[in-house]
CSV table of C-alpha atoms and ligand atoms in Angstrom, one decimal:
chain,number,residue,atom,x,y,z
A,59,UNK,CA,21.8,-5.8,41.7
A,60,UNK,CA,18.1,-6.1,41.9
A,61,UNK,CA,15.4,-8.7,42.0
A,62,UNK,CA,12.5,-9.5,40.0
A,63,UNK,CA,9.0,-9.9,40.7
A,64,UNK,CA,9.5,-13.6,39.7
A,65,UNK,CA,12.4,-14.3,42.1
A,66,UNK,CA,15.1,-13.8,39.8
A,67,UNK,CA,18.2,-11.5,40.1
A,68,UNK,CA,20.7,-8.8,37.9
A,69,UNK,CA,21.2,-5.2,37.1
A,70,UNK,CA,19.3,-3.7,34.3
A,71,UNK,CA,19.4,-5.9,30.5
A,72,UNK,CA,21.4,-8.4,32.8
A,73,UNK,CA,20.2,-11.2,33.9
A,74,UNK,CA,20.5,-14.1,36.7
A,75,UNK,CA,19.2,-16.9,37.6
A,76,UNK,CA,16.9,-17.0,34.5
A,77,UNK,CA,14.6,-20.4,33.8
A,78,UNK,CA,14.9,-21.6,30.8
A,79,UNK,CA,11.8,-22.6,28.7
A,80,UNK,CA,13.1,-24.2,25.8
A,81,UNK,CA,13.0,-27.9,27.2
A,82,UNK,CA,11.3,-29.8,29.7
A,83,UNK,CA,13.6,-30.1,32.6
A,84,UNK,CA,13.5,-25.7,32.9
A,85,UNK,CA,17.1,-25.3,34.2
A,86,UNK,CA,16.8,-21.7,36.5
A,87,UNK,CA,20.5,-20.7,36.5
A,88,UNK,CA,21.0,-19.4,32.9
A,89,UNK,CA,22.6,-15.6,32.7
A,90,UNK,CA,21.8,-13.3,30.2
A,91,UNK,CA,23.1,-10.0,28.6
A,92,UNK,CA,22.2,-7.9,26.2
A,93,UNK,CA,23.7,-7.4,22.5
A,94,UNK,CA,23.4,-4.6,20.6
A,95,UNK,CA,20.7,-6.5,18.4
A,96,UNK,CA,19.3,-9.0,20.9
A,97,UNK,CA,20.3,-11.6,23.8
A,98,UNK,CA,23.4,-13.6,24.9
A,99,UNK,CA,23.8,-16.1,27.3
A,100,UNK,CA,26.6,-15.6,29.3
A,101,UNK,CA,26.5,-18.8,31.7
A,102,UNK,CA,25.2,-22.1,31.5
A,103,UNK,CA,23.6,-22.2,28.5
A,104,UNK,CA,23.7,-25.2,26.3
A,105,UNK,CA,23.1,-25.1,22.5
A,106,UNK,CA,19.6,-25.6,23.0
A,107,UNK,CA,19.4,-22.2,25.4
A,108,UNK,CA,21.7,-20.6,22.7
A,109,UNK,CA,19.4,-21.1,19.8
A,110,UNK,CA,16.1,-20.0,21.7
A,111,UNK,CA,17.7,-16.7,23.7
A,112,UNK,CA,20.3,-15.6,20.8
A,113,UNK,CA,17.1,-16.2,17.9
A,114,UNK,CA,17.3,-13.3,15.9
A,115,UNK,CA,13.2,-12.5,15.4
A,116,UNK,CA,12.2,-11.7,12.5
A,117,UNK,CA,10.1,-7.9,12.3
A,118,UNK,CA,7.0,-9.4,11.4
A,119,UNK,CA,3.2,-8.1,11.4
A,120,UNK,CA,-0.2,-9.8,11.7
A,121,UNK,CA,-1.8,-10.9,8.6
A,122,UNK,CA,-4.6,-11.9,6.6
A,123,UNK,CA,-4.0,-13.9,3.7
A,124,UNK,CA,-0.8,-12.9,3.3
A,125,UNK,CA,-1.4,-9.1,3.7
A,126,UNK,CA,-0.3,-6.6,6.6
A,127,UNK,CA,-2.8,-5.3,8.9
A,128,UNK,CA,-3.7,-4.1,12.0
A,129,UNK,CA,-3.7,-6.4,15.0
A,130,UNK,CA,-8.0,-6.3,15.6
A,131,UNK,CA,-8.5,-6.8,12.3
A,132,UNK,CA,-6.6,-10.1,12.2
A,133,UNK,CA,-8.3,-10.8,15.6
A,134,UNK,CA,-11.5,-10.1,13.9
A,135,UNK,CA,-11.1,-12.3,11.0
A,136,UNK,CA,-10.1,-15.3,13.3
A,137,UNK,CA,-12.9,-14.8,15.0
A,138,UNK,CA,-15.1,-14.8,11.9
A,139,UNK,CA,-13.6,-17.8,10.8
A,140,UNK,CA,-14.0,-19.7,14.1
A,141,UNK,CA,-17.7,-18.6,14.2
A,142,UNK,CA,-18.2,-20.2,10.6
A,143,UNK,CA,-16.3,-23.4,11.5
A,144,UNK,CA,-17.8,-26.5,11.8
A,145,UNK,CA,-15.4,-28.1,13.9
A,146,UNK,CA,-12.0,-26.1,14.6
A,147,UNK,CA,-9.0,-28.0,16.1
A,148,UNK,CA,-6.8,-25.9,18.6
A,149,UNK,CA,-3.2,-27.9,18.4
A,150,UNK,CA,-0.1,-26.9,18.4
A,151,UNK,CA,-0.2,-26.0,21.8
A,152,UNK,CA,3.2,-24.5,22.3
A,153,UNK,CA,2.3,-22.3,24.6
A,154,UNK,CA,2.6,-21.5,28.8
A,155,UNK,CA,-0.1,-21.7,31.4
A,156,UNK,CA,-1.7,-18.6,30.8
A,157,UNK,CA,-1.9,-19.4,26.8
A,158,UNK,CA,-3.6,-22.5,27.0
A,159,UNK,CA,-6.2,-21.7,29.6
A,160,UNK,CA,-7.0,-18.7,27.0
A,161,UNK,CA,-7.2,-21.8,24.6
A,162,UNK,CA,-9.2,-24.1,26.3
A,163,UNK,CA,-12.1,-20.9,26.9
A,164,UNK,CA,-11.8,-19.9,23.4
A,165,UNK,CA,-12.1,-23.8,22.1
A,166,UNK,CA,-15.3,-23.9,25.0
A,167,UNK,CA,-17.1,-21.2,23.3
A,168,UNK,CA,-16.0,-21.7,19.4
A,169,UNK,CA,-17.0,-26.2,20.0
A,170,UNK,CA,-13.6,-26.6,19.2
A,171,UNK,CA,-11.3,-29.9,19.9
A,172,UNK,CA,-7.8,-29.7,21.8
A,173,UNK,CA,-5.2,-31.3,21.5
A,174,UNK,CA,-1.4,-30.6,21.8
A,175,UNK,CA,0.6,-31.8,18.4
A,176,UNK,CA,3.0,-33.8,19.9
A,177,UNK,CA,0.3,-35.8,22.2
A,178,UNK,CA,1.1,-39.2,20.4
A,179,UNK,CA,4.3,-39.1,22.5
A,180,UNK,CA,2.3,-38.2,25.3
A,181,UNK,CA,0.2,-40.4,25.2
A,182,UNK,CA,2.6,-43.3,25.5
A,183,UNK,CA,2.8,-42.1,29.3
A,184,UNK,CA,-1.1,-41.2,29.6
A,185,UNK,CA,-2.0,-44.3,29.0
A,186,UNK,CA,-0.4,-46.3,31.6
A,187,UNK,CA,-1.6,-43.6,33.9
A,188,UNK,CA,-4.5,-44.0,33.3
A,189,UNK,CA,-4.5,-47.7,33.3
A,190,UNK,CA,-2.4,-49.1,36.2
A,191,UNK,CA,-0.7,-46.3,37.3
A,192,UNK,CA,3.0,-45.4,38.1
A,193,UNK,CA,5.7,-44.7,41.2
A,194,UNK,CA,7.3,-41.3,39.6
A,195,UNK,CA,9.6,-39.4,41.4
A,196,UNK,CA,11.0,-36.1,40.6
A,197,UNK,CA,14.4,-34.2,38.9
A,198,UNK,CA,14.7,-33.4,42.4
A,199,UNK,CA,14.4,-36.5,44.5
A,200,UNK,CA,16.3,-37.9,41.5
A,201,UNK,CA,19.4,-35.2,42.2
A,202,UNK,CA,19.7,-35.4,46.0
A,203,UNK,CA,19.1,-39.3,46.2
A,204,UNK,CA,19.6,-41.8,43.1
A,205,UNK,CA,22.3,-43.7,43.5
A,206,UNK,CA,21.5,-45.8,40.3
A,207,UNK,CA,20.6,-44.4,36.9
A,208,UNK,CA,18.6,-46.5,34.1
A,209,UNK,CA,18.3,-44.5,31.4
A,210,UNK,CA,16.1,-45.7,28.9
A,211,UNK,CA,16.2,-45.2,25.1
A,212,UNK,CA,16.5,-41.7,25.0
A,213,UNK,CA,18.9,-39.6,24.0
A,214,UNK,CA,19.4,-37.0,26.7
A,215,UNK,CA,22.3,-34.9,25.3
A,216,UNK,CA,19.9,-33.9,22.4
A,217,UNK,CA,16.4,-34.0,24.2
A,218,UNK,CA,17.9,-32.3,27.5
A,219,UNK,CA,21.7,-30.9,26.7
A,220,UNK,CA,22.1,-30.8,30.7
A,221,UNK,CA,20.3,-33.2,32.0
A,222,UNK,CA,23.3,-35.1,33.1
A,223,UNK,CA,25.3,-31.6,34.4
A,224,UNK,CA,22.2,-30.9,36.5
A,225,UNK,CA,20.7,-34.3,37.8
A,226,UNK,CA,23.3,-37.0,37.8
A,227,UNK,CA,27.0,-35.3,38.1
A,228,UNK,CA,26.1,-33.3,40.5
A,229,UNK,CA,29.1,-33.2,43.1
A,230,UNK,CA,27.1,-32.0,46.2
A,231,UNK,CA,23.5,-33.6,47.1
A,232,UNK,CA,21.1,-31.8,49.4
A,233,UNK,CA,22.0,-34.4,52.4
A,234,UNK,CA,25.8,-34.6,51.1
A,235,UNK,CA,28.8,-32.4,50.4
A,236,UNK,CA,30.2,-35.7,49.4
A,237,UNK,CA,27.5,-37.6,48.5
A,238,UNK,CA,28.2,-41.4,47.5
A,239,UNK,CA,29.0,-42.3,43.8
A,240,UNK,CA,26.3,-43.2,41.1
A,241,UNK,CA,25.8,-46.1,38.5
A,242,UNK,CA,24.4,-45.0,35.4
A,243,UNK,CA,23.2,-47.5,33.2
A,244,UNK,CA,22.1,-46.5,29.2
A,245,UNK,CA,19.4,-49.0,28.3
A,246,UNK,CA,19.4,-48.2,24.7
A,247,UNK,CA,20.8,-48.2,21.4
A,248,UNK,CA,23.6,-45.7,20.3
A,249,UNK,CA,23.3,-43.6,23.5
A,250,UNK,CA,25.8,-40.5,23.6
A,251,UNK,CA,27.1,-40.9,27.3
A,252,UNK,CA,30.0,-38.4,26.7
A,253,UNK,CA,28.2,-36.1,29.4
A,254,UNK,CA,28.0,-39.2,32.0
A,255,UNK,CA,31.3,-38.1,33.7
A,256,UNK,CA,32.9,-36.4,36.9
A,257,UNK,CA,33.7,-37.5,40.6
A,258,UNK,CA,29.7,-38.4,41.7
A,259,UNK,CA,30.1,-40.9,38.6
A,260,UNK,CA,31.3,-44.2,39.5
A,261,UNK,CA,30.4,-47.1,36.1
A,262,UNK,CA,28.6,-46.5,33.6
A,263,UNK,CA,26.8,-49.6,31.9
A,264,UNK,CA,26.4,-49.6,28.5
A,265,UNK,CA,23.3,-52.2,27.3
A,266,UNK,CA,23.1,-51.7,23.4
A,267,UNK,CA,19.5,-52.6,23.1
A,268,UNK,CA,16.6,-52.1,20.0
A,269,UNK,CA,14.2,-49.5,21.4
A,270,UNK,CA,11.5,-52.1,20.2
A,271,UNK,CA,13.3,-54.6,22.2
A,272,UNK,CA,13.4,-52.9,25.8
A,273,UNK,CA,10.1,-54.1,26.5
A,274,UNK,CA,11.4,-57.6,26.2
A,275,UNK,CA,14.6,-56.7,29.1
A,276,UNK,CA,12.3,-55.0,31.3
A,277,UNK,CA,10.0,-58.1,31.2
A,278,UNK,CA,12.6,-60.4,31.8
A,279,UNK,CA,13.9,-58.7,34.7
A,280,UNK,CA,10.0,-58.4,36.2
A,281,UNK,CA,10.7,-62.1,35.8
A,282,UNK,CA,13.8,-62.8,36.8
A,283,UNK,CA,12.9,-60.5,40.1
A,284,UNK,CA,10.0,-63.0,41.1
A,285,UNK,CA,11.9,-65.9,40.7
A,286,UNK,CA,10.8,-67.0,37.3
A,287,UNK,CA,13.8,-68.2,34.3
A,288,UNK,CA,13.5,-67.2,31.0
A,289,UNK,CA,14.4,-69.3,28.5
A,290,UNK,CA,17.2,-68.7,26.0
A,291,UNK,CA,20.5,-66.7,26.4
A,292,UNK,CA,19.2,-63.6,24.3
A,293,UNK,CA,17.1,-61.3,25.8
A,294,UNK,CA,16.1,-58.8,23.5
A,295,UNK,CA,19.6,-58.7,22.2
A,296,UNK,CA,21.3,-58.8,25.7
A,297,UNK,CA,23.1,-61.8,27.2
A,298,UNK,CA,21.2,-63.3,30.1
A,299,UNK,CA,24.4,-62.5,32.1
A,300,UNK,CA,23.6,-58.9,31.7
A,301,UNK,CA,20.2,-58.6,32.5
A,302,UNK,CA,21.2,-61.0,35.5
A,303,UNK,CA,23.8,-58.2,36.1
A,304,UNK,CA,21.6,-55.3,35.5
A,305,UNK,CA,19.1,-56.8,38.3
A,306,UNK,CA,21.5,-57.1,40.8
A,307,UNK,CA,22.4,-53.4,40.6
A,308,UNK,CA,18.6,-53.0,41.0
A,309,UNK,CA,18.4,-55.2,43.9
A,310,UNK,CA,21.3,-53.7,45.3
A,311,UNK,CA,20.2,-50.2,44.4
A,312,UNK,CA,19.2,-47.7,47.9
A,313,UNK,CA,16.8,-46.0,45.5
A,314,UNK,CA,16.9,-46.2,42.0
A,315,UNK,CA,16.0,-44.1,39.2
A,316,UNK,CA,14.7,-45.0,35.5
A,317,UNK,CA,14.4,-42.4,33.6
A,318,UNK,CA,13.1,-42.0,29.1
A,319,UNK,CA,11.3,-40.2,27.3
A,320,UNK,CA,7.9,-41.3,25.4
A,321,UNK,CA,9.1,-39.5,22.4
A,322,UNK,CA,12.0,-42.0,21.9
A,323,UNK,CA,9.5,-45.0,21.7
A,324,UNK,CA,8.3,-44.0,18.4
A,325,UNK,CA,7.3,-47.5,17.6
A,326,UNK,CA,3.5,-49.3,17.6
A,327,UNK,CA,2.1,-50.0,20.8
A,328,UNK,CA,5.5,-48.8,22.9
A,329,UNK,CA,2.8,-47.6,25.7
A,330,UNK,CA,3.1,-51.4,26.7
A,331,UNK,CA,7.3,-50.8,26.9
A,332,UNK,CA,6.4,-47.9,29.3
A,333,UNK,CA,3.9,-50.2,31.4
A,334,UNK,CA,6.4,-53.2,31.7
A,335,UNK,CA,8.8,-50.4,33.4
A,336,UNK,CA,6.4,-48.9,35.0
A,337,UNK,CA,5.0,-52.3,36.7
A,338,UNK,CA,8.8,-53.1,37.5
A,339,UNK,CA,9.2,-50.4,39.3
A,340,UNK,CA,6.1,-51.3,41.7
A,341,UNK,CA,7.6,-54.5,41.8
A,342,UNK,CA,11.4,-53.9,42.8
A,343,UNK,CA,9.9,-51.3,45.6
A,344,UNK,CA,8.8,-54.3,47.5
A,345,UNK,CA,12.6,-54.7,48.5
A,346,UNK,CA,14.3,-51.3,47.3
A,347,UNK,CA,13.5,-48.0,46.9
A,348,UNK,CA,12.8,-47.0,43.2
A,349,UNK,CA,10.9,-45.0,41.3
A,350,UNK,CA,10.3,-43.5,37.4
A,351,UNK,CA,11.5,-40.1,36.3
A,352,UNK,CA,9.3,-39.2,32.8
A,353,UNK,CA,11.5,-36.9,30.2
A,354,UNK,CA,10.6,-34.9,27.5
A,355,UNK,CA,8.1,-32.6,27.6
A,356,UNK,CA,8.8,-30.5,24.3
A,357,UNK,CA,6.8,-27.7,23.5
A,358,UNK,CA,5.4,-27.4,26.7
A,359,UNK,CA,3.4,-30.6,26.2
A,360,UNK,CA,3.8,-31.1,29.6
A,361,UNK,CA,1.9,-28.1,30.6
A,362,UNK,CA,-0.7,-28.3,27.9
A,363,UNK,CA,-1.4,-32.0,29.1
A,364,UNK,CA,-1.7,-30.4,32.9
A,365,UNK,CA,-3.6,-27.4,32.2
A,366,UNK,CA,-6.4,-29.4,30.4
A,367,UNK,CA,-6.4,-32.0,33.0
A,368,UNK,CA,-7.1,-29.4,35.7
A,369,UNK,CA,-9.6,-27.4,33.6
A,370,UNK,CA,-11.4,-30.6,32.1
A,371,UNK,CA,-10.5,-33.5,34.2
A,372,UNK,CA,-8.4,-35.4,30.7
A,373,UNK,CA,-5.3,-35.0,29.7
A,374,UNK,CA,-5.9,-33.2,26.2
A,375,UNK,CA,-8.0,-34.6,23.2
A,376,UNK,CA,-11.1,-33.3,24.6
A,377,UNK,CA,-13.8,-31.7,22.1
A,378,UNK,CA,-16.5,-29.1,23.3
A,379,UNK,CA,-18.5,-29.2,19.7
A,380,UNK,CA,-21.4,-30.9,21.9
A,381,UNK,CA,-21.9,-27.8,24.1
A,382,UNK,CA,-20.1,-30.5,26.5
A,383,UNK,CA,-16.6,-31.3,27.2
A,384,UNK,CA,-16.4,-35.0,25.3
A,385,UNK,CA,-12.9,-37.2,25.9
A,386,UNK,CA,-11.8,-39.6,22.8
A,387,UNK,CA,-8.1,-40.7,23.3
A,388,UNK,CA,-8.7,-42.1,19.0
A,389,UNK,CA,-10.8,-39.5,17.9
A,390,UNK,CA,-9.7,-36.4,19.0
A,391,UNK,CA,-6.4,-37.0,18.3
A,392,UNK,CA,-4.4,-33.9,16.3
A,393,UNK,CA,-2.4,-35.9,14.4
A,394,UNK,CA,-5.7,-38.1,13.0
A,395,UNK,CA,-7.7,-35.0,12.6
A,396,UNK,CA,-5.7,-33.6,10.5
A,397,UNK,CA,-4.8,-36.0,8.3
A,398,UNK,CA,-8.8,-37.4,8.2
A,399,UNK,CA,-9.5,-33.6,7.2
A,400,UNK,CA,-12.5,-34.0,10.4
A,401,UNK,CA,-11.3,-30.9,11.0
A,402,UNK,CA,-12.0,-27.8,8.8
A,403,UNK,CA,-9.8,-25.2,10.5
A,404,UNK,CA,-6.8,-25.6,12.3
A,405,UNK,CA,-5.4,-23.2,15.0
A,406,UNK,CA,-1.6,-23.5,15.1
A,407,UNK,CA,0.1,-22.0,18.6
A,408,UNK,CA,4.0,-22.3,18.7
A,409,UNK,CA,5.6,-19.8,20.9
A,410,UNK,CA,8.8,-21.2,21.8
A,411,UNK,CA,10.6,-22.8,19.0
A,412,UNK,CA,10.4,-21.4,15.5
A,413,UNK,CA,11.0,-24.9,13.7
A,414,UNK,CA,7.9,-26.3,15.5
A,415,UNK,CA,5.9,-25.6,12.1
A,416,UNK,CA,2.3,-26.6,11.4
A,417,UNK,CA,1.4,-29.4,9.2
A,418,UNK,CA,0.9,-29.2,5.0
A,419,UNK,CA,-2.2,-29.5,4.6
A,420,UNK,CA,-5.0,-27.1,2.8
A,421,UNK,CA,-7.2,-27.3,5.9
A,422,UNK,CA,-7.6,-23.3,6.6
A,423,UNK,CA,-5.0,-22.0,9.1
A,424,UNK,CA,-5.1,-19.4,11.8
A,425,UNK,CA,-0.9,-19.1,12.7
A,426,UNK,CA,-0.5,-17.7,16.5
A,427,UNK,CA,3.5,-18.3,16.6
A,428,UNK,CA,6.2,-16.4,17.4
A,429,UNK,CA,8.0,-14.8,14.1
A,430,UNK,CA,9.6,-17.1,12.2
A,431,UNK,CA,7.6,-19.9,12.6
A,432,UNK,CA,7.3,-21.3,8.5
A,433,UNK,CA,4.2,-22.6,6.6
A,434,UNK,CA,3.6,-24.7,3.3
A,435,UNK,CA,1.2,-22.7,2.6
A,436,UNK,CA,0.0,-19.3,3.3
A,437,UNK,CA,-2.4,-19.0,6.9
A,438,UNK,CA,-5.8,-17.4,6.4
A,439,UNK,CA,-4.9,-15.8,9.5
A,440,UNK,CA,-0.6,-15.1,11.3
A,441,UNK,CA,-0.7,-13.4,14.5
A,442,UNK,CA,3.0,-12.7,15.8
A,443,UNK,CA,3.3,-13.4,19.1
A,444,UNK,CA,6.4,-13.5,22.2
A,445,UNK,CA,8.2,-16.1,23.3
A,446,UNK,CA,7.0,-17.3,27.5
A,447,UNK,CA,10.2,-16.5,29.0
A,448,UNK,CA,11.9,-13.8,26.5
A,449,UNK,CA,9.3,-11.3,25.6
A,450,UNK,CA,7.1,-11.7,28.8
A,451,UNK,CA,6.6,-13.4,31.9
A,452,UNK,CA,4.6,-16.5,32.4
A,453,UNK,CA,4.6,-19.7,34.2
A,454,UNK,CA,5.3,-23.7,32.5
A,455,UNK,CA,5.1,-27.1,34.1
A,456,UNK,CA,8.1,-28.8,34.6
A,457,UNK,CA,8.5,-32.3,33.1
A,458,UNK,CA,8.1,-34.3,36.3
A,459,UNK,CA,4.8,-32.6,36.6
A,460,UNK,CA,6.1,-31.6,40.1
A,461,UNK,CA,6.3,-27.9,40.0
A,462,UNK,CA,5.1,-24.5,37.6
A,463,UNK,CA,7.6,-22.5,37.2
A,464,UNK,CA,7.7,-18.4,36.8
A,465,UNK,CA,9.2,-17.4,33.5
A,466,UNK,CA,10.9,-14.3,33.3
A,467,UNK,CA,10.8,-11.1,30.3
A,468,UNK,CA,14.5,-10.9,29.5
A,469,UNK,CA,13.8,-8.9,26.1
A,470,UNK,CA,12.1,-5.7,25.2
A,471,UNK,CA,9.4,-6.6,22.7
A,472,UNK,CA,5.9,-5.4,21.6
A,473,UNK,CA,4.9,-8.5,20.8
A,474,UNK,CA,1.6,-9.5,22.9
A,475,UNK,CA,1.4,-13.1,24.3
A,476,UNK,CA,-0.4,-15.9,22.7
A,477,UNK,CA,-3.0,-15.6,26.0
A,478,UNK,CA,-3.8,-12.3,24.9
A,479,UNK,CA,-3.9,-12.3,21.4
A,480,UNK,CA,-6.4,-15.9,21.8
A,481,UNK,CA,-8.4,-14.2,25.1
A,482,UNK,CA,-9.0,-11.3,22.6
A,483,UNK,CA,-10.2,-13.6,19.9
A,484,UNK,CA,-12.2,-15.1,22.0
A,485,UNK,CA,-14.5,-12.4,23.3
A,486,UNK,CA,-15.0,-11.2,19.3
A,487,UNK,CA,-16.8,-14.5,19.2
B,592,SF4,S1,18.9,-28.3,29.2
B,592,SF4,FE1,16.9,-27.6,28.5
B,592,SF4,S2,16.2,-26.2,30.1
B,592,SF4,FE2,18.4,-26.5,30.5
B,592,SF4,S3,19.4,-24.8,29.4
B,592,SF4,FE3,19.3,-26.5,27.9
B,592,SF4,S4,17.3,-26.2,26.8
B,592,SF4,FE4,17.3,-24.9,28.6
């Protein structure tokens, strides 16, 4: 048995302890083997793990236009094309720490704008951050000492397959080899709680609720908690006996926990459903112990939103065309640049998952992904690149923003990271 430079244990093409980067929450425990044609996860894997270890990669080569060559001539051409761009948009973003500080100098010296692709989502969060601010715990505090569980809207055995293995049916806490039991209560609509089981689990609550119609319970029990009466018996499709009930667990609750993801408030102006939970949450602290617990955090938006805001003081959407950095929540936004066409070249960076696929549009494309990753239409520029985690070691920020983790090379690959490949694009500008 031997031990990595990044912590982790196993004998040679075997693996231990390995974090996982393919979701938010980065469970560290996965073990990995070789196969006579790639990787297999041995233990505690879930089908999310499977698909991003077990990928079979395609060969694949950099390219221009279509056409094979050499790695520094593709690095060339993207350089050429970033000099004669008027205004190029970095996006994308699926990358580790390393690759998007290599980003953010390369966007500094080619006046480019960054922004990760799935920021819309983000954004539901930043917002109310950066407006009235938030008690958040973390998947740890949340582990060792929730004994109450609201999730909200989201889906947690799609978005994070163990979330529920790892966090809330844990059997032992850090203070507890027999730790008191837990309410888990799904604040949502269609909400798979076949993972919500075991012997920390005591109820589970089921509240079938719209996701555009949370913000309504939440406000009712903000209410309801200062002493105020709502009128009517529905409340945003819930009896008033239930959000009666559901604020008495609250109440009664030695430190609650309400977790979602922005990514399952896909509806206008759901930053407003996050506030009212966030500003519950200030407000039930004044007699009990609770706290938020944000999810998601897909292609490492959660580090691309953290390395920015350390490098530029915003959270992503910032444009250096000026000469300065320039913050625009509206206009830097990927998703309206794109479609606007304000942009006139688009550099795409998706190392993790290969279905994370640039949009169709004919704004020029420079493709830093790893193989596999598909286009609508050819990229002036692909770069192949490795997978933080798999092909080479790196570091990502966990969802709750708490901790960066070390990611681990579990696979021999010549593939060179996406912080090289932009690094070296950068100083041929
Ligand atoms: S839950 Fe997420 S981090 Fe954990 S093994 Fe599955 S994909 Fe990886």
């Amino acid at each position: 048995m031997t031990q990595d430079a990044h912590g982790g244990s196993g004998s040679r093409n075997h693996y231990e302890n390995v974090p996982c980067p393919f979701c938010g929450i980065l469970c560290d425990d996965i073990e990995i083997g070789p196969t006579a044609d790639g990787l297999k996860v041995l233990k505690n894997g879930c089908a999310k793990s499977i698909s991003g270890f077990e990928r079979r990669v395609p060969a694949a080569s950099p390219q221009i236009a279509g056409r094979d060559v050499p790695l520094a001539e593709a690095i060339r051409e993207a350089a050429r094309l970033l000099k004669a761009s008027r205004l190029p948009l970095f996006t994308g973003l699926g990358t580790d720490v390393a690759g998007m500080q290599a980003v953010l100098a390369a966007a500094d010296k080619a006046g480019g704008v960054v922004d990760h692709a799935l920021s819309d989502s983000s954004y539901r969060n930043y917002r109310v951050l950066q407006s009235s601010g938030w008690v958040m715990t973390t998947l740890t505090e949340a582990r060792n000492r929730a004994d109450l569980f609201i999730i909200v809207a989201t889906d947690l055995t799609k978005l994070h397959p163990r979330f529920f293995e790892r966090i809330v049916c844990n059997d032992k806490s850090m203070f507890s080899d027999v730790p008191p039991k837990r309410t888990v209560v799904l604040l949502g609509d269609g909400l798979d709680a076949s993972a919500v089981a075991g012997a920390r689990i005591g109820e589970v609550v089921t509240l079938p609720v719209k996701a555009d119609r949370i913000g309504e319970v939440i406000d009712a029990l903000r209410a309801m908690s200062k002493g105020f009466t709502p009128s009517g018996d529905d409340i945003g499709g819930l009896t008033r006996a239930s959000v009666e009930d559901l604020l008495a667990r609250c109440k009664a609750a030695n430190y609650g926990v309400i977790a979602w993801s922005p990514s399952s408030l896909a509806f206008p102006s759901a930053d407003l459903t996050v506030q009212a939970i966030c500003e519950f949450v200030k407000e039930i602290n004044a007699t009990s112990r609770f706290a938020g617990l944000p999810l998601g955090g897909s292609e490492a938006s959660t580090t691309a939103g953290a390395v920015c805001a350390w490098q530029t003081g915003f959270p992503l959407r910032v444009s250096f065309a000026s000469g300065k950095i320039q913050y625009d929540v509206d206009r830097y936004a990927a998703s309206s640049m794109v479609t606007s066409k304000e942009s006139d070249l688009i550099i795409w960076i998706a190392t993790f998952a290969a279905d994370f696929t640039p949009p169709d549009t004919d704004t020029p494309l420079i493709l830093i992904a790893t193989p596999g990753v598909k286009t609508a239409r050819t990229p002036a520029v692909s770069i192949p690149v490795g997978t933080p985690g798999v092909d080479h070691t790196g570091s990502v920020m966990r969802v709750d923003s708490s901790v960066t983790l070390p990611l681990r090379k579990v696979r021999q690959s010549s593939l060179p990271s996406a912080a090289d490949v932009v690094a070296q694009i950068e100083a041929a500008l």
